Short mmCIF file of C-alpha atoms in Angstrom, two decimals:
data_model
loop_
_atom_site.label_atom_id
_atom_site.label_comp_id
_atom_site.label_asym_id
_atom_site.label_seq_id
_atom_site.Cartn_x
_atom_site.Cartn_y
_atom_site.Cartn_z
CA UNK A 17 -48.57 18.59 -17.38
CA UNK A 18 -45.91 20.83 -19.03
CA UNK A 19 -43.09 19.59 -20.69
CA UNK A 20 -40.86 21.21 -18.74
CA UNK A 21 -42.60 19.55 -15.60
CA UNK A 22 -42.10 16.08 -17.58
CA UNK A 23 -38.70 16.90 -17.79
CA UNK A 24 -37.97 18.02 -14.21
CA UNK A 25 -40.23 14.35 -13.32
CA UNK A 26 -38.55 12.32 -15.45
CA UNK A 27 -34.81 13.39 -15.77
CA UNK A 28 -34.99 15.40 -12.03
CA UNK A 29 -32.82 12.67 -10.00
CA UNK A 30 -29.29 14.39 -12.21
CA UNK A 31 -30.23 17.37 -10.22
CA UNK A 32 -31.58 19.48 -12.94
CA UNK A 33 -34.30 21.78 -12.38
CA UNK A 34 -35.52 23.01 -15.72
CA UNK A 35 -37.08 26.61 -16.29
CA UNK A 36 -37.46 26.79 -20.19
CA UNK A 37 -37.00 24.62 -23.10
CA UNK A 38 -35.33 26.13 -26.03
CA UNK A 39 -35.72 24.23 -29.01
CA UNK A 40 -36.88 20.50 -29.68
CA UNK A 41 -35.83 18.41 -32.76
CA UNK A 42 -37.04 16.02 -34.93
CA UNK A 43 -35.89 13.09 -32.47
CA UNK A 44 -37.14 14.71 -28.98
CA UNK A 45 -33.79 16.27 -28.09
CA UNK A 46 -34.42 19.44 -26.17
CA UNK A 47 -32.33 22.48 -25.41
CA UNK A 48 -33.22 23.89 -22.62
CA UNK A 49 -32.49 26.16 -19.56
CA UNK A 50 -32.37 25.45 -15.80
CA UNK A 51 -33.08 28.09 -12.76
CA UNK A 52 -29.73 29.10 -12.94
CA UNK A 53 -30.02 30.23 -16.61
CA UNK A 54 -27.46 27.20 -17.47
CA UNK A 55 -28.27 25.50 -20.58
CA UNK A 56 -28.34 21.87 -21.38
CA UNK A 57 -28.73 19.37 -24.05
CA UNK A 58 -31.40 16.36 -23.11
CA UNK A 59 -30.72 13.60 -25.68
CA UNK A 60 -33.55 10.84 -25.13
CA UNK A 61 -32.06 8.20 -27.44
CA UNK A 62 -29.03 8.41 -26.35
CA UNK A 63 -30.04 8.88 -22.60
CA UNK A 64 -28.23 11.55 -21.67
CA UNK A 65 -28.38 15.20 -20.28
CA UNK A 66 -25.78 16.95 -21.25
CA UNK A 67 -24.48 20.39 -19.66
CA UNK A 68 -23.50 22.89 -22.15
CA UNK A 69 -23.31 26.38 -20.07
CA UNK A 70 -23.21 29.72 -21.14
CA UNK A 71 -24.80 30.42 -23.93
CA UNK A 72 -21.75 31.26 -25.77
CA UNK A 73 -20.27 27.78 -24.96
CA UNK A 74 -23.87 26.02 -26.24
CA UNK A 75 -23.11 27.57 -29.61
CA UNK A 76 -19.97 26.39 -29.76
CA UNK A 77 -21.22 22.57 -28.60
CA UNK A 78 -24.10 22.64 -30.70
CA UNK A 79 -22.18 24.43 -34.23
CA UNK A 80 -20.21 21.05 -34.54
CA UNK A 81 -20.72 18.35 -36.99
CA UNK A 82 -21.63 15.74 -34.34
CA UNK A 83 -24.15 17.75 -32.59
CA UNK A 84 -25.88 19.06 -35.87
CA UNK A 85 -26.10 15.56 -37.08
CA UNK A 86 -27.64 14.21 -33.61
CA UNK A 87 -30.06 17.35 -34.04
CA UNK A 88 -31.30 16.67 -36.94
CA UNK A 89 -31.71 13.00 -37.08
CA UNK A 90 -30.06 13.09 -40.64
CA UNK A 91 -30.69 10.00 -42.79
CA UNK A 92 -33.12 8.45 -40.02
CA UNK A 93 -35.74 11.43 -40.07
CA UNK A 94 -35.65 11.33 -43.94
CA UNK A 95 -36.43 7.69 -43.25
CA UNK A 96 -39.09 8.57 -40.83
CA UNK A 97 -40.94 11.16 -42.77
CA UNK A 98 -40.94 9.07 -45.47
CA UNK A 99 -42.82 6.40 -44.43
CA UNK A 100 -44.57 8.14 -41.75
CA UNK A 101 -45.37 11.44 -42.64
CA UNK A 102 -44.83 14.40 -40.53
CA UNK A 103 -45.52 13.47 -36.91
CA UNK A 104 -48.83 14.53 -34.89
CA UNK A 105 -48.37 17.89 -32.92
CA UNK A 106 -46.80 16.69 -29.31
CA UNK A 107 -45.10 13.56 -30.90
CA UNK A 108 -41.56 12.94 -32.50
CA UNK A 109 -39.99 10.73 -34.40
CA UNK A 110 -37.47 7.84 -32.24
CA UNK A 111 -36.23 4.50 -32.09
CA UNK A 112 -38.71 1.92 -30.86
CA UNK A 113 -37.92 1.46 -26.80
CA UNK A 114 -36.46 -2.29 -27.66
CA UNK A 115 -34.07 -0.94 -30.28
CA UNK A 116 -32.74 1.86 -28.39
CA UNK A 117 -31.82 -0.17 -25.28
CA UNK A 118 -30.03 -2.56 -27.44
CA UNK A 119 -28.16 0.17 -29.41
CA UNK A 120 -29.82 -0.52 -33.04
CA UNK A 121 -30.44 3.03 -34.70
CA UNK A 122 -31.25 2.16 -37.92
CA UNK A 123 -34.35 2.70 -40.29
CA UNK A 124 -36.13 -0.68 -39.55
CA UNK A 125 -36.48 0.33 -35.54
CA UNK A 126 -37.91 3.78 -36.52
CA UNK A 127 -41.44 4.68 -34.48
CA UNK A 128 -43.40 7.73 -33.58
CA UNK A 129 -44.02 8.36 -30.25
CA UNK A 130 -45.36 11.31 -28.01
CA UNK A 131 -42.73 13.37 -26.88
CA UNK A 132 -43.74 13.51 -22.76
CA UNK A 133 -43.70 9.70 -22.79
CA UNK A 134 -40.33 9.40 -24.71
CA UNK A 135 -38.75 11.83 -22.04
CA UNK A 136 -40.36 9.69 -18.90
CA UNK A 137 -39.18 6.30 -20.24
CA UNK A 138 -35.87 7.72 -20.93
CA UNK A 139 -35.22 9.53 -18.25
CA UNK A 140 -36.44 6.15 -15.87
CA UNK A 141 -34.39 3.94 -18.47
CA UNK A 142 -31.49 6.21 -17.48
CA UNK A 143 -31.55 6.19 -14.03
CA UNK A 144 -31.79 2.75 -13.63
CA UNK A 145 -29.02 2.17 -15.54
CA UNK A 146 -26.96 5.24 -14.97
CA UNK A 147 -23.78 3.21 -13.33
CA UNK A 148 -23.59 0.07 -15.60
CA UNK A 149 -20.65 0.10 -17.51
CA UNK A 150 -21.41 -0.37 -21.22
CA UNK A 151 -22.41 -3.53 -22.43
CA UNK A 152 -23.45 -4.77 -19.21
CA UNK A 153 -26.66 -7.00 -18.49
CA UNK A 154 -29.54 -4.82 -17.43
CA UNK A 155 -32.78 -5.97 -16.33
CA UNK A 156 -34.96 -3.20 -16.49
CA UNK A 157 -37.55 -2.23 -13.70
CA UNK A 158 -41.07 -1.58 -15.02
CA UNK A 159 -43.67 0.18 -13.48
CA UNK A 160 -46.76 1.98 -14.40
#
């Protein structure tokens, strides 16, 4: 399976229908296109899919401080590559599934994990919880 079919399985109940991916960082987050030619920003850690447009207004989204620092992972990938090396081909570097559920992005919860199965658990981890207001009780619905 493609990553742009993992993508259109995983993250497919927002509505998107993804074409193309752009780019991929460090951390799994993916720019990429839908059939319309709109772009978008999937961030798996933070369990979101973000619209960002035209191109011209994905520039302008992705040129500020905030963005660049979620793109590149900052501090935590320089964590990550130093104690794990650069990661296999297909796999990024995240926060462990535990950590990133409770919030905790910080050196200690730091894993490598395939990139297709970081977009499926986020993209189910999102859904199910995709009209809890923050901080609420979740009790998480796992399948295989």
């Amino acid at each position: 399976m493609t990553l742009v079919e993992v993508v259109n399985e995983a993250w497919g109940w927002t509505g998107l229908t993804a074409r193309r991916i752009i780019a991929e960082s460090s951390m799994g987050h993916l720019v990429l296109t839908d059939t319309e030619d709109r772009l978008f920003y999937l961030d798996p850690d933070g369990m979101a899919l973000i619209p960002l447009g035209t191109e011209a207004e994905a520039q302008a989204h992705l040129a500020s401080e905030e963005a660049k620092e979620l793109w590149s992972g900052g501090a935590l990938v320089t964590e990550a590559r130093k104690r794990f090396g650069e990661p296999p081909e297909g796999s990024v570097f995240t926060i462990k599934p535990h950590a990133m559920i409770e919030g905790r992005y910080e050196p200690e919860s730091l894993c490598v994990m395939p990139l297709d199965e970081l977009i499926r658990f986020t993209g189910d981890v999102a859904q199910q919880i995709k009209d809890l207001p923050d901080g609420s009780p979740i009790q998480l619905e796992v399948t295989d």
